[in-house]
PDB file of C-alpha atoms in Angstrom:
ATOM      1  CA  MET A  17      20.416   0.852  11.696  1.00  0.00           C
ATOM      2  CA  LEU A  18      18.688   3.320  14.492  1.00  0.00           C
ATOM      3  CA  ASP A  19      19.479   6.814  15.073  1.00  0.00           C
ATOM      4  CA  ARG A  20      19.623   7.942  18.689  1.00  0.00           C
ATOM      5  CA  GLU A  21      16.140   8.009  19.092  1.00  0.00           C
ATOM      6  CA  GLY A  22      15.812   4.879  17.999  1.00  0.00           C
ATOM      7  CA  PHE A  23      13.845   5.526  14.428  1.00  0.00           C
ATOM      8  CA  ARG A  24      15.167   3.579  11.672  1.00  0.00           C
ATOM      9  CA  PRO A  25      15.562   5.371   8.258  1.00  0.00           C
ATOM     10  CA  ASN A  26      13.214   4.549   6.160  1.00  0.00           C
ATOM     11  CA  VAL A  27      11.642   5.766   2.575  1.00  0.00           C
ATOM     12  CA  GLY A  28       8.058   5.232   1.584  1.00  0.00           C
ATOM     13  CA  ILE A  29       7.320   5.251  -1.903  1.00  0.00           C
ATOM     14  CA  ILE A  30       3.665   6.956  -3.822  1.00  0.00           C
ATOM     15  CA  LEU A  31       3.262   6.031  -6.772  1.00  0.00           C
ATOM     16  CA  LEU A  32       1.340   7.476  -9.483  1.00  0.00           C
ATOM     17  CA  ASN A  33      -0.047   6.072 -12.736  1.00  0.00           C
ATOM     18  CA  GLN A  34      -1.272   8.637 -15.980  1.00  0.00           C
ATOM     19  CA  LYS A  35      -4.605   9.205 -14.386  1.00  0.00           C
ATOM     20  CA  ASN A  36      -2.820  10.524 -11.183  1.00  0.00           C
ATOM     21  CA  GLN A  37      -3.869   7.065  -9.281  1.00  0.00           C
ATOM     22  CA  VAL A  38      -1.818   6.090  -6.730  1.00  0.00           C
ATOM     23  CA  PHE A  39      -0.538   2.107  -6.321  1.00  0.00           C
ATOM     24  CA  TRP A  40      -2.155   0.518  -3.277  1.00  0.00           C
ATOM     25  CA  GLY A  41      -0.395  -2.641  -1.704  1.00  0.00           C
ATOM     26  CA  LYS A  42      -2.213  -5.386   0.299  1.00  0.00           C
ATOM     27  CA  ARG A  43       0.143  -6.386   2.934  1.00  0.00           C
ATOM     28  CA  ILE A  44       0.304 -10.124   2.545  1.00  0.00           C
ATOM     29  CA  ARG A  45      -1.319 -12.683   4.670  1.00  0.00           C
ATOM     30  CA  THR A  46      -3.405  -9.649   5.998  1.00  0.00           C
ATOM     31  CA  HIS A  47      -6.191  -7.190   5.358  1.00  0.00           C
ATOM     32  CA  SER A  48      -4.167  -4.054   5.855  1.00  0.00           C
ATOM     33  CA  TRP A  49      -3.370  -1.550   2.667  1.00  0.00           C
ATOM     34  CA  GLN A  50      -0.436   0.604   2.231  1.00  0.00           C
ATOM     35  CA  PHE A  51       2.091   2.074  -0.111  1.00  0.00           C
ATOM     36  CA  PRO A  52       5.696   0.719  -0.851  1.00  0.00           C
ATOM     37  CA  GLN A  53       8.334   1.300   1.821  1.00  0.00           C
ATOM     38  CA  GLY A  54      11.292   0.064   3.173  1.00  0.00           C
ATOM     39  CA  GLY A  55      14.777   0.514   5.311  1.00  0.00           C
ATOM     40  CA  ILE A  56      17.529   2.517   4.140  1.00  0.00           C
ATOM     41  CA  ASP A  57      20.542   0.259   4.494  1.00  0.00           C
ATOM     42  CA  ARG A  58      24.017   1.426   5.924  1.00  0.00           C
ATOM     43  CA  GLY A  59      25.716   3.075   2.877  1.00  0.00           C
ATOM     44  CA  GLU A  60      22.368   3.526   0.827  1.00  0.00           C
ATOM     45  CA  THR A  61      21.398   6.930  -0.285  1.00  0.00           C
ATOM     46  CA  PRO A  62      17.838   7.503  -0.011  1.00  0.00           C
ATOM     47  CA  GLU A  63      17.152   7.445  -3.463  1.00  0.00           C
ATOM     48  CA  GLN A  64      18.697   4.047  -3.762  1.00  0.00           C
ATOM     49  CA  ALA A  65      17.128   2.449  -1.152  1.00  0.00           C
ATOM     50  CA  MET A  66      13.903   3.898  -2.750  1.00  0.00           C
ATOM     51  CA  PHE A  67      14.760   2.130  -6.206  1.00  0.00           C
ATOM     52  CA  ARG A  68      15.781  -1.209  -4.584  1.00  0.00           C
ATOM     53  CA  GLU A  69      12.405  -1.251  -2.503  1.00  0.00           C
ATOM     54  CA  LEU A  70      10.536  -0.084  -5.625  1.00  0.00           C
ATOM     55  CA  HIS A  71      12.249  -3.260  -7.241  1.00  0.00           C
ATOM     56  CA  GLU A  72      11.431  -5.560  -4.275  1.00  0.00           C
ATOM     57  CA  GLU A  73       8.263  -5.029  -3.750  1.00  0.00           C
ATOM     58  CA  VAL A  74       6.458  -3.860  -7.111  1.00  0.00           C
ATOM     59  CA  GLY A  75       8.889  -5.045  -9.769  1.00  0.00           C
ATOM     60  CA  LEU A  76       9.585  -2.096 -11.008  1.00  0.00           C
ATOM     61  CA  LEU A  77      13.045  -0.955 -12.269  1.00  0.00           C
ATOM     62  CA  PRO A  78      14.389   2.830 -12.111  1.00  0.00           C
ATOM     63  CA  GLU A  79      13.627   2.957 -16.013  1.00  0.00           C
ATOM     64  CA  HIS A  80       9.737   2.338 -15.202  1.00  0.00           C
ATOM     65  CA  VAL A  81       9.412   5.495 -13.398  1.00  0.00           C
ATOM     66  CA  ARG A  82      10.507   9.024 -12.977  1.00  0.00           C
ATOM     67  CA  ILE A  83      10.972  11.243  -9.763  1.00  0.00           C
ATOM     68  CA  ILE A  84       8.581  13.764  -9.413  1.00  0.00           C
ATOM     69  CA  ALA A  85       9.448  15.034  -5.977  1.00  0.00           C
ATOM     70  CA  ARG A  86      10.270  14.174  -2.408  1.00  0.00           C
ATOM     71  CA  THR A  87       9.476  15.252   1.361  1.00  0.00           C
ATOM     72  CA  ARG A  88      12.041  17.885   2.319  1.00  0.00           C
ATOM     73  CA  ASP A  89      12.258  16.441   5.882  1.00  0.00           C
ATOM     74  CA  TRP A  90      11.887  12.884   7.686  1.00  0.00           C
ATOM     75  CA  LEU A  91       8.397  12.377   8.653  1.00  0.00           C
ATOM     76  CA  ARG A  92       8.169  10.258  11.896  1.00  0.00           C
ATOM     77  CA  TYR A  93       5.870   7.693  13.106  1.00  0.00           C
ATOM     78  CA  GLU A  94       6.386   5.618  16.035  1.00  0.00           C
ATOM     79  CA  VAL A  95       5.580   1.478  16.163  1.00  0.00           C
ATOM     80  CA  PRO A  96       3.276   0.303  19.422  1.00  0.00           C
ATOM     81  CA  ASP A  97       5.225  -2.597  21.500  1.00  0.00           C
ATOM     82  CA  ARG A  98       3.018  -5.403  20.089  1.00  0.00           C
ATOM     83  CA  TYR A  99       4.462  -4.978  16.387  1.00  0.00           C
ATOM     84  CA  ILE A 100       8.030  -4.731  17.882  1.00  0.00           C
ATOM     85  CA  ARG A 101      10.056  -8.077  18.425  1.00  0.00           C
ATOM     86  CA  ARG A 102      10.839  -8.396  22.154  1.00  0.00           C
ATOM     87  CA  ASP A 103      14.084  -8.551  21.729  1.00  0.00           C
ATOM     88  CA  SER A 104      14.228  -4.835  19.968  1.00  0.00           C
ATOM     89  CA  ARG A 105      11.841  -3.399  22.622  1.00  0.00           C
ATOM     90  CA  GLY A 106      13.529  -0.655  24.393  1.00  0.00           C
ATOM     91  CA  PHE A 107      15.737   0.083  21.343  1.00  0.00           C
ATOM     92  CA  TYR A 108      13.456   0.278  18.358  1.00  0.00           C
ATOM     93  CA  LYS A 109      11.030   3.174  18.556  1.00  0.00           C
ATOM     94  CA  GLY A 110      10.162   3.324  14.983  1.00  0.00           C
ATOM     95  CA  GLN A 111      10.177   4.889  11.401  1.00  0.00           C
ATOM     96  CA  LYS A 112      11.621   8.113  10.272  1.00  0.00           C
ATOM     97  CA  GLN A 113      10.566   8.246   6.184  1.00  0.00           C
ATOM     98  CA  ILE A 114      11.704  10.085   3.451  1.00  0.00           C
ATOM     99  CA  TRP A 115       8.551  10.169   1.009  1.00  0.00           C
ATOM    100  CA  TYR A 116       9.022  10.030  -3.290  1.00  0.00           C
ATOM    101  CA  LEU A 117       6.473  10.815  -5.401  1.00  0.00           C
ATOM    102  CA  LEU A 118       6.590   8.866  -8.414  1.00  0.00           C
ATOM    103  CA  GLN A 119       5.103   8.277 -11.876  1.00  0.00           C
ATOM    104  CA  LEU A 120       4.804   5.037 -13.736  1.00  0.00           C
ATOM    105  CA  VAL A 121       5.951   5.648 -17.795  1.00  0.00           C
ATOM    106  CA  ALA A 122       5.544   2.133 -18.126  1.00  0.00           C
ATOM    107  CA  PHE A 123       2.687  -0.313 -18.732  1.00  0.00           C
ATOM    108  CA  ASP A 124       0.813  -1.577 -15.720  1.00  0.00           C
ATOM    109  CA  ASN A 125       1.873  -5.175 -16.398  1.00  0.00           C
ATOM    110  CA  GLN A 126       5.407  -4.416 -15.587  1.00  0.00           C
ATOM    111  CA  VAL A 127       3.878  -4.397 -11.751  1.00  0.00           C
ATOM    112  CA  ASN A 128       5.497  -8.045 -10.359  1.00  0.00           C
ATOM    113  CA  LEU A 129       4.571  -8.335  -6.868  1.00  0.00           C
ATOM    114  CA  ARG A 130       6.717 -11.679  -6.903  1.00  0.00           C
ATOM    115  CA  ALA A 131      10.184  -9.895  -7.638  1.00  0.00           C
ATOM    116  CA  THR A 132      11.583 -11.667  -4.754  1.00  0.00           C
ATOM    117  CA  ASN A 133      11.272 -14.723  -2.613  1.00  0.00           C
ATOM    118  CA  HIS A 134       9.766 -12.186   0.453  1.00  0.00           C
ATOM    119  CA  PRO A 135       7.058 -10.575  -1.032  1.00  0.00           C
ATOM    120  CA  GLU A 136       5.132  -7.854   0.832  1.00  0.00           C
ATOM    121  CA  PHE A 137       2.376  -7.293  -1.010  1.00  0.00           C
ATOM    122  CA  ASP A 138      -0.236 -10.192  -2.232  1.00  0.00           C
ATOM    123  CA  ALA A 139      -2.784  -7.884  -3.981  1.00  0.00           C
ATOM    124  CA  TRP A 140      -2.919  -4.417  -5.730  1.00  0.00           C
ATOM    125  CA  ARG A 141      -4.686  -1.799  -7.236  1.00  0.00           C
ATOM    126  CA  TRP A 142      -4.632   2.123  -8.299  1.00  0.00           C
ATOM    127  CA  ASN A 143      -6.807   4.168  -6.077  1.00  0.00           C
ATOM    128  CA  GLN A 144      -7.657   8.107  -6.200  1.00  0.00           C
ATOM    129  CA  PHE A 145      -5.303  10.181  -4.473  1.00  0.00           C
ATOM    130  CA  TRP A 146      -7.575  11.124  -1.493  1.00  0.00           C
ATOM    131  CA  VAL A 147      -9.371   8.145   0.011  1.00  0.00           C
ATOM    132  CA  PRO A 148     -10.059   7.484   3.416  1.00  0.00           C
ATOM    133  CA  LEU A 149      -6.886   5.821   5.310  1.00  0.00           C
ATOM    134  CA  ASP A 150      -9.082   3.568   7.689  1.00  0.00           C
ATOM    135  CA  VAL A 151      -7.524   0.334   5.543  1.00  0.00           C
ATOM    136  CA  VAL A 152      -3.708   1.733   6.950  1.00  0.00           C
ATOM    137  CA  VAL A 153      -2.587   0.306  10.189  1.00  0.00           C
ATOM    138  CA  GLU A 154      -3.418   3.389  12.475  1.00  0.00           C
ATOM    139  CA  PHE A 155      -0.223   4.458  14.137  1.00  0.00           C
ATOM    140  CA  LYS A 156       0.954   5.170   9.823  1.00  0.00           C
ATOM    141  CA  ARG A 157      -2.154   7.262   9.373  1.00  0.00           C
ATOM    142  CA  ASN A 158      -0.681  10.662  10.388  1.00  0.00           C
ATOM    143  CA  VAL A 159       2.682  10.157   8.333  1.00  0.00           C
ATOM    144  CA  TYR A 160       0.794   8.838   5.037  1.00  0.00           C
ATOM    145  CA  GLU A 161      -1.685  12.419   5.827  1.00  0.00           C
ATOM    146  CA  MET A 162       1.251  14.211   5.620  1.00  0.00           C
ATOM    147  CA  ALA A 163       3.102  12.769   2.867  1.00  0.00           C
ATOM    148  CA  LEU A 164      -0.110  12.905   0.677  1.00  0.00           C
ATOM    149  CA  THR A 165      -0.768  16.567   1.457  1.00  0.00           C
ATOM    150  CA  GLU A 166       3.182  17.764   1.225  1.00  0.00           C
ATOM    151  CA  LEU A 167       3.720  16.078  -2.027  1.00  0.00           C
ATOM    152  CA  SER A 168      -0.156  17.120  -3.805  1.00  0.00           C
ATOM    153  CA  ARG A 169       1.265  20.137  -4.689  1.00  0.00           C
ATOM    154  CA  PHE A 170       3.551  18.638  -7.451  1.00  0.00           C
ATOM    155  CA  LEU A 171       0.847  16.120  -9.077  1.00  0.00           C
ATOM    156  CA  PRO A 172       0.993  16.534 -12.683  1.00  0.00           C
ATOM    157  CA  ARG A 173      -1.563  17.812 -14.704  1.00  0.00           C
ATOM    158  CA  THR A 174      -3.378  15.208 -16.562  1.00  0.00           C
ATOM    159  CA  ASN A 175      -6.011  15.413 -19.611  1.00  0.00           C
ATOM    160  CA  TYR A 176      -7.947  12.802 -17.244  1.00  0.00           C
ATOM    161  CA  ARG A 177     -11.186  14.159 -15.410  1.00  0.00           C
ATOM    162  CA  THR A 178     -11.747  11.955 -12.214  1.00  0.00           C
ATOM    163  CA  HIS A 179     -13.865  14.864 -10.800  1.00  0.00           C
ATOM    164  CA  ASP A 180     -15.826  17.865 -11.608  1.00  0.00           C
ATOM    165  CA  ARG A 181     -13.847  20.058  -9.369  1.00  0.00           C
ATOM    166  CA  ASP A 182     -10.521  19.000 -10.539  1.00  0.00           C
ATOM    167  CA  ASP A 183      -9.918  22.622 -12.328  1.00  0.00           C
ATOM    168  CA  HIS A 184      -9.769  24.179  -8.735  1.00  0.00           C
ATOM    169  CA  ARG A 185      -6.416  24.929  -7.825  1.00  0.00           C
ATOM    170  CA  GLY A 186      -4.213  27.686  -6.127  1.00  0.00           C
ATOM    171  CA  ASP A 187      -5.817  28.918  -3.049  1.00  0.00           C
ATOM    172  CA  GLN A 188      -8.762  26.554  -3.388  1.00  0.00           C
ATOM    173  CA  GLN A 189      -6.644  23.544  -3.010  1.00  0.00           C
ATOM    174  CA  GLY A 190      -6.872  22.340   0.628  1.00  0.00           C
ATOM    175  CA  HIS A 191     -10.855  22.950   0.589  1.00  0.00           C
ATOM    176  CA  PHE A 192     -11.112  20.855  -2.951  1.00  0.00           C
ATOM    177  CA  ARG A 193      -9.018  18.294  -0.458  1.00  0.00           C
ATOM    178  CA  ASN A 194     -11.244  18.015   1.860  1.00  0.00           C
ATOM    179  CA  GLU A 195     -14.276  17.936  -0.055  1.00  0.00           C
ATOM    180  CA  PHE A 196     -12.441  15.490  -2.295  1.00  0.00           C
ATOM    181  CA  ARG A 197     -12.272  13.323   0.957  1.00  0.00           C
ATOM    182  CA  ALA A 198     -15.064  13.916   1.944  1.00  0.00           C
ATOM    183  CA  ASP A 199     -16.950  12.748  -1.392  1.00  0.00           C
ATOM    184  CA  PHE A 200     -14.976   9.422  -1.165  1.00  0.00           C
ATOM    185  CA  ARG A 201     -16.567   8.449   2.120  1.00  0.00           C
ATOM    186  CA  THR A 202     -20.132   8.392   0.335  1.00  0.00           C
ATOM    187  CA  GLU A 203     -19.147   7.095  -2.892  1.00  0.00           C
ATOM    188  CA  PRO A 204     -20.131   2.748  -2.775  1.00  0.00           C
ATOM    189  CA  ARG A 205     -16.395   1.742  -4.316  1.00  0.00           C
ATOM    190  CA  SER A 206     -14.966   3.458  -1.393  1.00  0.00           C
ATOM    191  CA  ARG A 207     -16.000   0.635   0.528  1.00  0.00           C
ATOM    192  CA  TYR A 208     -13.485  -1.661  -0.912  1.00  0.00           C
ATOM    193  CA  LEU A 209     -10.580  -0.052   0.657  1.00  0.00           C
ATOM    194  CA  ARG A 210     -12.150  -0.978   3.997  1.00  0.00           C
ATOM    195  CA  GLY A 211     -10.264  -4.289   4.254  1.00  0.00           C
ATOM    196  CA  ALA A 212     -11.695  -7.855   4.603  1.00  0.00           C
ATOM    197  CA  ILE A 213     -15.408  -7.999   5.880  1.00  0.00           C
ATOM    198  CA  HIS A 214     -15.574 -11.064   8.386  1.00  0.00           C
ATOM    199  CA  HIS A 215     -19.068 -12.979   8.420  1.00  0.00           C
ATOM    200  CA  GLU A 216     -18.786 -15.094  11.434  1.00  0.00           C
ATOM    201  CA  HIS A 217     -22.802 -17.157  10.837  1.00  0.00           C
ATOM    202  CA  GLN A 218     -20.935 -17.653   7.226  1.00  0.00           C
ATOM    203  CA  ASP A 219     -17.635 -19.323   8.713  1.00  0.00           C
ATOM    204  CA  SER A 220     -19.728 -21.377  11.259  1.00  0.00           C
ATOM    205  CA  GLN A 221     -21.908 -22.885   8.129  1.00  0.00           C
ATOM    206  CA  SER A 222     -18.765 -23.463   6.192  1.00  0.00           C
ATOM    207  CA  ASP A 223     -17.165 -27.075   5.979  1.00  0.00           C
ATOM    208  CA  ASN A 224     -13.971 -26.074   5.225  1.00  0.00           C
ATOM    209  CA  GLY A 225     -11.345 -22.956   5.544  1.00  0.00           C
ATOM    210  CA  PHE A 226     -11.777 -22.000   1.794  1.00  0.00           C
ATOM    211  CA  ASP A 227     -15.257 -21.356   2.117  1.00  0.00           C
ATOM    212  CA  SER A 228     -14.967 -19.035   4.614  1.00  0.00           C
ATOM    213  CA  GLN A 229     -11.947 -17.510   3.227  1.00  0.00           C
ATOM    214  CA  ARG A 230     -13.786 -16.587  -0.169  1.00  0.00           C
ATOM    215  CA  HIS A 231     -16.597 -14.731   1.830  1.00  0.00           C
ATOM    216  CA  SER A 232     -14.546 -12.967   4.353  1.00  0.00           C
ATOM    217  CA  MET A 233     -11.808 -11.312   1.831  1.00  0.00           C
ATOM    218  CA  GLU A 234     -13.627  -8.348  -0.259  1.00  0.00           C
ATOM    219  CA  LEU A 235     -11.167  -6.780  -2.800  1.00  0.00           C
ATOM    220  CA  PRO A 236     -11.761  -3.916  -5.133  1.00  0.00           C
ATOM    221  CA  PRO A 237     -13.256  -5.396  -8.587  1.00  0.00           C
ATOM    222  CA  ASP A 238      -9.900  -4.116 -10.531  1.00  0.00           C
ATOM    223  CA  ALA A 239      -7.498  -5.529  -7.666  1.00  0.00           C
ATOM    224  CA  CYS A 240      -4.988  -7.931  -8.860  1.00  0.00           C
ATOM    225  CA  TYR A 241      -4.387 -10.943  -6.400  1.00  0.00           C
ATOM    226  CA  GLU A 242      -1.254 -12.678  -6.558  1.00  0.00           C
ATOM    227  CA  PRO A 243      -1.116 -15.622  -4.231  1.00  0.00           C
ATOM    228  CA  ASP A 244       1.509 -16.138  -1.619  1.00  0.00           C
ATOM    229  CA  PRO A 245       4.196 -18.982  -2.645  1.00  0.00           C
ATOM    230  CA  GLN A 246       4.457 -20.358   0.580  1.00  0.00           C
ATOM    231  CA  VAL A 247       0.741 -21.459   0.411  1.00  0.00           C
ATOM    232  CA  SER A 248       0.407 -25.117  -1.008  1.00  0.00           C
ATOM    233  CA  TYR A 249      -2.367 -25.214  -2.945  1.00  0.00           C
ATOM    234  CA  GLU A 250      -3.065 -26.289  -7.008  1.00  0.00           C
ATOM    235  CA  ALA A 251      -3.867 -23.501  -9.412  1.00  0.00           C
ATOM    236  CA  LYS A 252      -3.727 -23.175 -12.844  1.00  0.00           C
ATOM    237  CA  GLN A 253      -2.538 -19.532 -12.637  1.00  0.00           C
ATOM    238  CA  ASP A 254      -0.462 -17.821 -10.366  1.00  0.00           C
ATOM    239  CA  LYS A 255      -2.277 -14.654 -10.314  1.00  0.00           C
ATOM    240  CA  VAL A 256      -5.756 -13.985 -10.052  1.00  0.00           C
ATOM    241  CA  CYS A 257      -7.255 -10.767 -10.964  1.00  0.00           C
ATOM    242  CA  ILE A 258     -10.505  -9.961  -9.221  1.00  0.00           C
ATOM    243  CA  ASP A 259     -12.259  -8.630 -11.896  1.00  0.00           C
ATOM    244  CA  ASN A 260     -13.092 -12.607 -12.951  1.00  0.00           C
ATOM    245  CA  PRO A 261     -15.785 -13.477 -10.676  1.00  0.00           C
ATOM    246  CA  GLU A 262     -15.117 -17.387 -11.528  1.00  0.00           C
ATOM    247  CA  SER A 263     -11.664 -17.211 -10.096  1.00  0.00           C
ATOM    248  CA  ASP A 264     -10.532 -19.533  -7.200  1.00  0.00           C
ATOM    249  CA  LEU A 265      -8.882 -17.517  -4.483  1.00  0.00           C
ATOM    250  CA  PRO A 266      -6.778 -19.546  -1.920  1.00  0.00           C
ATOM    251  CA  GLU A 267      -6.633 -19.318   1.789  1.00  0.00           C
ATOM    252  CA  PRO A 268      -3.569 -17.074   3.221  1.00  0.00           C
ATOM    253  CA  ALA A 269      -1.342 -18.699   5.321  1.00  0.00           C
ATOM    254  CA  PRO A 270      -1.798 -17.599   8.842  1.00  0.00           C
ATOM    255  CA  LEU A 271       0.110 -13.922  10.064  1.00  0.00           C
ATOM    256  CA  ASP A 272       3.407 -14.904  11.543  1.00  0.00           C
ATOM    257  CA  PRO A 273       3.421 -12.687  15.084  1.00  0.00           C
ATOM    258  CA  THR A 274       7.086 -12.602  15.223  1.00  0.00           C
ATOM    259  CA  ARG A 275       7.290 -10.311  11.574  1.00  0.00           C
ATOM    260  CA  GLN A 276       9.041  -7.375  12.357  1.00  0.00           C
ATOM    261  CA  GLU A 277       7.278  -4.221  11.491  1.00  0.00           C
ATOM    262  CA  ARG A 278       9.517  -2.702   8.211  1.00  0.00           C
TER     263      ARG A 278
END
């Protein structure tokens, strides 16, 4: 369902925990991280689509979250031709999105990336609200910044102190936001949101794909990796947490070039 300009109506979700940290998902079989999002079906309201996508991609139900705010207008981005199916080129231009700011009121263990047979993510983590967006596919970054900026004024007050400047509000908010983002560029932990690191010399010395994949995927220590059910492998668990250094990560299936951007 496209509008007259070729944009597909869509919803995006910024999900907070009680520390005002934000949910990030790693797109399945890729090294891109993003927020949950998805198209609005015919006859759906944006809010109905948001709750459907929340369950399909994150496994959460309406009672697990509360709605804090949403963007006032549609935010648009264009999708490059190389990400569009050939039969849709010339018609499909991109996405126009309503963004929702939600807060999780349930426990983290309610998150389930395998709620459907067609998962969007294979790993997830909580991250600070303002971080570099270089792990987001390039054509979405501007919309992400607009959504985060518009919805940041609705962030709930929290007793958790994540930064010495958390008390700076009001007229200093813009200055605080820029400094906060700059600070996270220099903190060592922010490197974990820069996607996987590919080591060619290690791949050439490896005898199998498993070893090279282990070296080429670098996830945050507190991220949870949920293997792709379409990958054939033997494992005792269907969820592997990266904070366990002894965990074995299966090699993901190759990226499907025909996959349509959602």
